[in-house]
Amino acid sequence: MKLLEDRIRKDGVIREGNVLKVDSFLNHQMDIELFREIGKEFKRRFADVEINKILTIEASGIGIACVAAEYFGVPVVFAKKNKTKNIAGDVYTTRVESFTHGRVFDIIVSKQFLGKGDKVLLIDDFLANGKALEGLAELVHEAGAELAGAGIVIEKGFQRGGDAIRAKGIRLESLAIVESMDEKTGTIVFRENN
Ligand code: 5GP
């Protein structure tokens, strides 16, 4: 998605440890006009897929998922990062290792909001090692729901997540795929991807 790639080149900041900061338009301040274009593009790419629910993970997936949901006409459910040790029996839960925080946490979704018969599209901001998406896919599996696909705003193609998700047979659409990024020169190379 050209508009997104141009914006990443203009405003993205490369940090050590393979982290791309996009706080000025995606992860802290949010450019809603851009979000709308992202939402439209997800709809275009998944036009042939029947979905009735979008599932994302707090916090940074929520804004993108909500704007995208306008184009699909479906509700959004977000997996919560559980802070308490007592997990009640009325939730689906799995463990996720965080790329940015370097720790493991539980994510939960209430059984009320995900179940058999649901056709679910996963949405998230970044794909790095694939742990967040794998966790969300696991919740869909636990719920007995159908996984229709996964939409990612920025995939870091040089990390293992994209290959791992595709190898599982999950339909993955990433709107921008970073092939390489150089912290010293600030150069970002994108994979051809429409
Ligand atoms: P994964 O689980 O695929 O390793 O990492 C995905 C999650 O980590 C995303 O939900 C995102 O919040 C965060 N993340 C991974 N890499 C980056 C990055 O380069 N920049 C930012 N801002 N977040 C990242």
Short mmCIF file of C-alpha atoms and ligand atoms in Angstrom, two decimals:
data_model
loop_
_atom_site.label_atom_id
_atom_site.label_comp_id
_atom_site.label_asym_id
_atom_site.label_seq_id
_atom_site.Cartn_x
_atom_site.Cartn_y
_atom_site.Cartn_z
CA MET A 1 0.00 0.00 0.00
CA LYS A 2 1.87 2.98 -1.40
CA LEU A 3 0.33 5.63 0.89
CA LEU A 4 1.36 3.63 3.96
CA GLU A 5 4.88 2.91 2.66
CA ASP A 6 5.41 6.62 1.92
CA ARG A 7 4.25 7.51 5.41
CA ILE A 8 6.53 4.94 7.05
CA ARG A 9 9.49 6.30 5.03
CA LYS A 10 8.60 9.88 6.00
CA ASP A 11 7.74 9.47 9.68
CA GLY A 12 9.01 6.04 10.80
CA VAL A 13 12.00 5.95 13.14
CA ILE A 14 14.28 2.90 13.24
CA ARG A 15 15.37 1.92 16.73
CA GLU A 16 17.91 -0.65 17.87
CA GLY A 17 16.67 -4.21 18.28
CA ASN A 18 14.73 -4.21 14.98
CA VAL A 19 12.04 -1.90 16.31
CA LEU A 20 10.27 0.51 14.00
CA LYS A 21 8.63 3.40 15.82
CA VAL A 22 5.57 4.83 14.15
CA ASP A 23 4.23 6.76 17.11
CA SER A 24 3.34 9.89 15.14
CA PHE A 25 0.63 8.20 13.04
CA LEU A 26 -0.11 4.66 14.26
CA ASN A 27 0.94 3.76 17.80
CA HIS A 28 0.50 6.87 19.91
CA GLN A 29 -0.92 9.73 17.86
CA MET A 30 -3.30 8.14 15.35
CA ASP A 31 -3.93 9.54 11.86
CA ILE A 32 -7.57 8.60 11.34
CA GLU A 33 -7.60 9.62 7.68
CA LEU A 34 -4.80 7.08 7.13
CA PHE A 35 -6.66 4.55 9.30
CA ARG A 36 -9.66 4.91 6.97
CA GLU A 37 -7.49 4.13 3.94
CA ILE A 38 -6.06 1.14 5.85
CA GLY A 39 -9.58 -0.04 6.69
CA LYS A 40 -10.67 0.26 3.04
CA GLU A 41 -7.60 -1.67 1.89
CA PHE A 42 -8.28 -4.51 4.35
CA LYS A 43 -11.85 -4.65 3.04
CA ARG A 44 -10.61 -4.73 -0.57
CA ARG A 45 -8.14 -7.54 0.15
CA PHE A 46 -10.66 -9.62 2.12
CA ALA A 47 -13.65 -8.80 -0.11
CA ASP A 48 -14.12 -12.49 -0.98
CA VAL A 49 -14.06 -13.64 2.63
CA GLU A 50 -17.11 -13.94 4.85
CA ILE A 51 -16.49 -12.58 8.33
CA ASN A 52 -18.77 -11.60 11.20
CA LYS A 53 -16.20 -10.50 13.77
CA ILE A 54 -12.81 -8.81 14.01
CA LEU A 55 -10.47 -9.92 16.78
CA THR A 56 -7.48 -7.84 17.86
CA ILE A 57 -5.26 -7.44 20.91
CA GLU A 58 -4.94 -4.48 23.26
CA ALA A 59 -3.72 -1.84 23.02
CA SER A 60 -2.41 -0.71 19.67
CA GLY A 61 -4.56 -3.02 17.52
CA ILE A 62 -7.82 -1.58 18.81
CA GLY A 63 -7.94 1.73 16.93
CA ILE A 64 -7.06 0.13 13.59
CA ALA A 65 -9.54 -2.70 14.11
CA CYS A 66 -12.36 -0.26 14.96
CA VAL A 67 -11.87 1.84 11.85
CA ALA A 68 -11.54 -1.30 9.68
CA ALA A 69 -14.73 -2.69 11.24
CA GLU A 70 -16.68 0.24 9.78
CA TYR A 71 -15.94 -1.16 6.29
CA PHE A 72 -16.83 -4.74 7.22
CA GLY A 73 -19.91 -3.82 9.27
CA VAL A 74 -18.96 -6.19 12.08
CA PRO A 75 -18.15 -5.82 15.80
CA VAL A 76 -14.63 -5.78 17.22
CA VAL A 77 -13.49 -7.95 20.13
CA PHE A 78 -10.10 -7.28 21.68
CA ALA A 79 -8.12 -9.82 23.65
CA LYS A 80 -7.19 -8.40 27.03
CA LYS A 81 -3.75 -8.74 28.50
CA ASN A 82 -4.61 -10.28 31.82
CA LYS A 83 -3.07 -8.71 34.88
CA THR A 84 -4.56 -10.85 37.62
CA LYS A 85 -3.57 -14.42 38.42
CA ASN A 86 -7.16 -15.61 38.89
CA ILE A 87 -8.55 -16.46 35.50
CA ALA A 88 -12.25 -17.18 35.73
CA GLY A 89 -13.63 -20.20 33.86
CA ASP A 90 -15.72 -18.16 31.46
CA VAL A 91 -12.80 -17.04 29.28
CA TYR A 92 -10.56 -18.48 26.59
CA THR A 93 -6.93 -17.90 27.42
CA THR A 94 -3.45 -18.45 26.07
CA ARG A 95 0.09 -17.20 26.69
CA VAL A 96 1.86 -14.71 24.45
CA GLU A 97 5.48 -13.64 24.45
CA SER A 98 5.74 -9.92 23.81
CA PHE A 99 8.25 -8.77 21.21
CA THR A 100 8.44 -5.19 22.45
CA HIS A 101 8.32 -5.89 26.20
CA GLY A 102 10.29 -9.15 26.22
CA ARG A 103 8.00 -10.91 28.67
CA VAL A 104 5.22 -13.48 28.65
CA PHE A 105 1.64 -12.61 29.52
CA ASP A 106 -1.79 -14.21 29.38
CA ILE A 107 -4.38 -12.96 26.94
CA ILE A 108 -8.07 -13.60 27.48
CA VAL A 109 -11.37 -13.29 25.64
CA SER A 110 -14.72 -13.85 27.30
CA LYS A 111 -16.65 -16.90 26.04
CA GLN A 112 -19.60 -14.53 25.64
CA PHE A 113 -18.00 -12.81 22.67
CA LEU A 114 -16.39 -15.61 20.67
CA GLY A 115 -17.75 -19.03 19.82
CA LYS A 116 -18.82 -21.66 17.32
CA GLY A 117 -20.20 -20.18 14.13
CA ASP A 118 -18.04 -17.06 14.28
CA LYS A 119 -15.93 -16.28 11.20
CA VAL A 120 -13.07 -14.23 12.50
CA LEU A 121 -10.63 -11.79 10.91
CA LEU A 122 -7.56 -11.03 13.05
CA ILE A 123 -6.18 -7.49 12.84
CA ASP A 124 -3.00 -6.10 14.40
CA ASP A 125 -0.56 -3.26 13.87
CA PHE A 126 2.74 -5.17 13.58
CA LEU A 127 3.92 -8.66 12.76
CA ALA A 128 7.40 -9.50 14.06
CA ASN A 129 7.91 -13.03 15.41
CA GLY A 130 4.23 -13.88 15.10
CA LYS A 131 3.52 -14.57 18.76
CA ALA A 132 0.64 -12.13 19.07
CA LEU A 133 -1.10 -13.49 15.94
CA GLU A 134 -0.47 -17.09 16.99
CA GLY A 135 -2.03 -16.31 20.38
CA LEU A 136 -5.11 -14.77 18.76
CA ALA A 137 -5.39 -17.74 16.37
CA GLU A 138 -5.23 -20.06 19.39
CA LEU A 139 -8.14 -18.23 21.06
CA VAL A 140 -10.19 -18.63 17.85
CA HIS A 141 -9.32 -22.34 17.83
CA GLU A 142 -10.26 -22.77 21.54
CA ALA A 143 -13.58 -21.07 20.84
CA GLY A 144 -14.38 -23.48 18.00
CA ALA A 145 -14.72 -20.48 15.69
CA GLU A 146 -13.45 -20.26 12.12
CA LEU A 147 -10.32 -18.26 11.31
CA ALA A 148 -10.98 -16.36 8.07
CA GLY A 149 -7.59 -14.61 7.88
CA ALA A 150 -5.24 -12.07 9.38
CA GLY A 151 -4.68 -8.45 8.39
CA ILE A 152 -1.49 -6.69 9.48
CA VAL A 153 -0.57 -3.07 8.92
CA ILE A 154 3.24 -3.48 9.01
CA GLU A 155 4.98 -6.83 8.64
CA LYS A 156 8.70 -6.96 9.31
CA GLY A 157 9.51 -9.48 6.60
CA PHE A 158 13.02 -10.13 7.91
CA GLN A 159 11.61 -11.64 11.11
CA ARG A 160 10.06 -15.08 11.27
CA GLY A 161 6.38 -14.27 11.95
CA GLY A 162 5.12 -13.94 8.37
CA ASP A 163 6.57 -17.27 7.25
CA ALA A 164 5.34 -19.01 10.41
CA ILE A 165 1.77 -17.74 9.99
CA ARG A 166 1.65 -18.53 6.24
CA ALA A 167 3.09 -22.00 6.92
CA LYS A 168 0.11 -22.69 9.18
CA GLY A 169 -2.14 -22.08 6.18
CA ILE A 170 -3.53 -18.84 7.59
CA ARG A 171 -4.41 -16.29 4.93
CA LEU A 172 -2.25 -13.29 5.77
CA GLU A 173 -2.52 -9.85 4.20
CA SER A 174 0.12 -7.31 5.24
CA LEU A 175 -0.34 -3.79 3.89
CA ALA A 176 3.37 -2.95 4.07
CA ILE A 177 6.17 -5.49 4.30
CA VAL A 178 9.52 -4.15 5.44
CA GLU A 179 12.22 -6.23 3.75
CA SER A 180 15.08 -4.49 5.51
CA MET A 181 15.74 -1.39 7.58
CA ASP A 182 19.03 0.25 8.46
CA GLU A 183 19.28 2.09 11.76
CA LYS A 184 22.39 4.03 10.70
CA THR A 185 21.23 5.33 7.31
CA GLY A 186 17.49 5.31 8.05
CA THR A 187 16.90 3.38 4.82
CA ILE A 188 13.78 1.22 4.64
CA VAL A 189 13.23 -1.25 1.78
CA PHE A 190 9.74 -2.65 1.16
CA ARG A 191 8.78 -5.94 -0.47
CA GLU A 192 6.65 -5.70 -3.60
CA ASN A 193 3.18 -6.40 -2.24
CA ASN A 194 -0.22 -5.36 -3.58
P1 5GP B 1 5.08 -10.51 17.39
O1 5GP B 1 4.15 -11.12 18.38
O2 5GP B 1 4.69 -10.75 15.96
O3 5GP B 1 6.53 -10.85 17.66
O4 5GP B 1 5.01 -8.95 17.63
C1 5GP B 1 3.84 -8.26 17.34
C2 5GP B 1 3.49 -7.29 18.42
O5 5GP B 1 4.63 -6.62 18.94
C3 5GP B 1 2.57 -6.24 17.85
O6 5GP B 1 1.32 -6.36 18.49
C4 5GP B 1 3.24 -4.91 18.15
O7 5GP B 1 2.49 -4.23 19.12
C5 5GP B 1 4.60 -5.24 18.70
N1 5GP B 1 5.71 -4.94 17.77
C6 5GP B 1 6.52 -5.85 17.18
N2 5GP B 1 7.48 -5.25 16.45
C7 5GP B 1 7.25 -3.93 16.54
C8 5GP B 1 7.93 -2.78 16.00
O8 5GP B 1 8.94 -2.85 15.26
N3 5GP B 1 7.41 -1.57 16.30
C9 5GP B 1 6.32 -1.42 17.11
N4 5GP B 1 5.88 -0.20 17.34
N5 5GP B 1 5.66 -2.50 17.65
C10 5GP B 1 6.14 -3.73 17.38
#
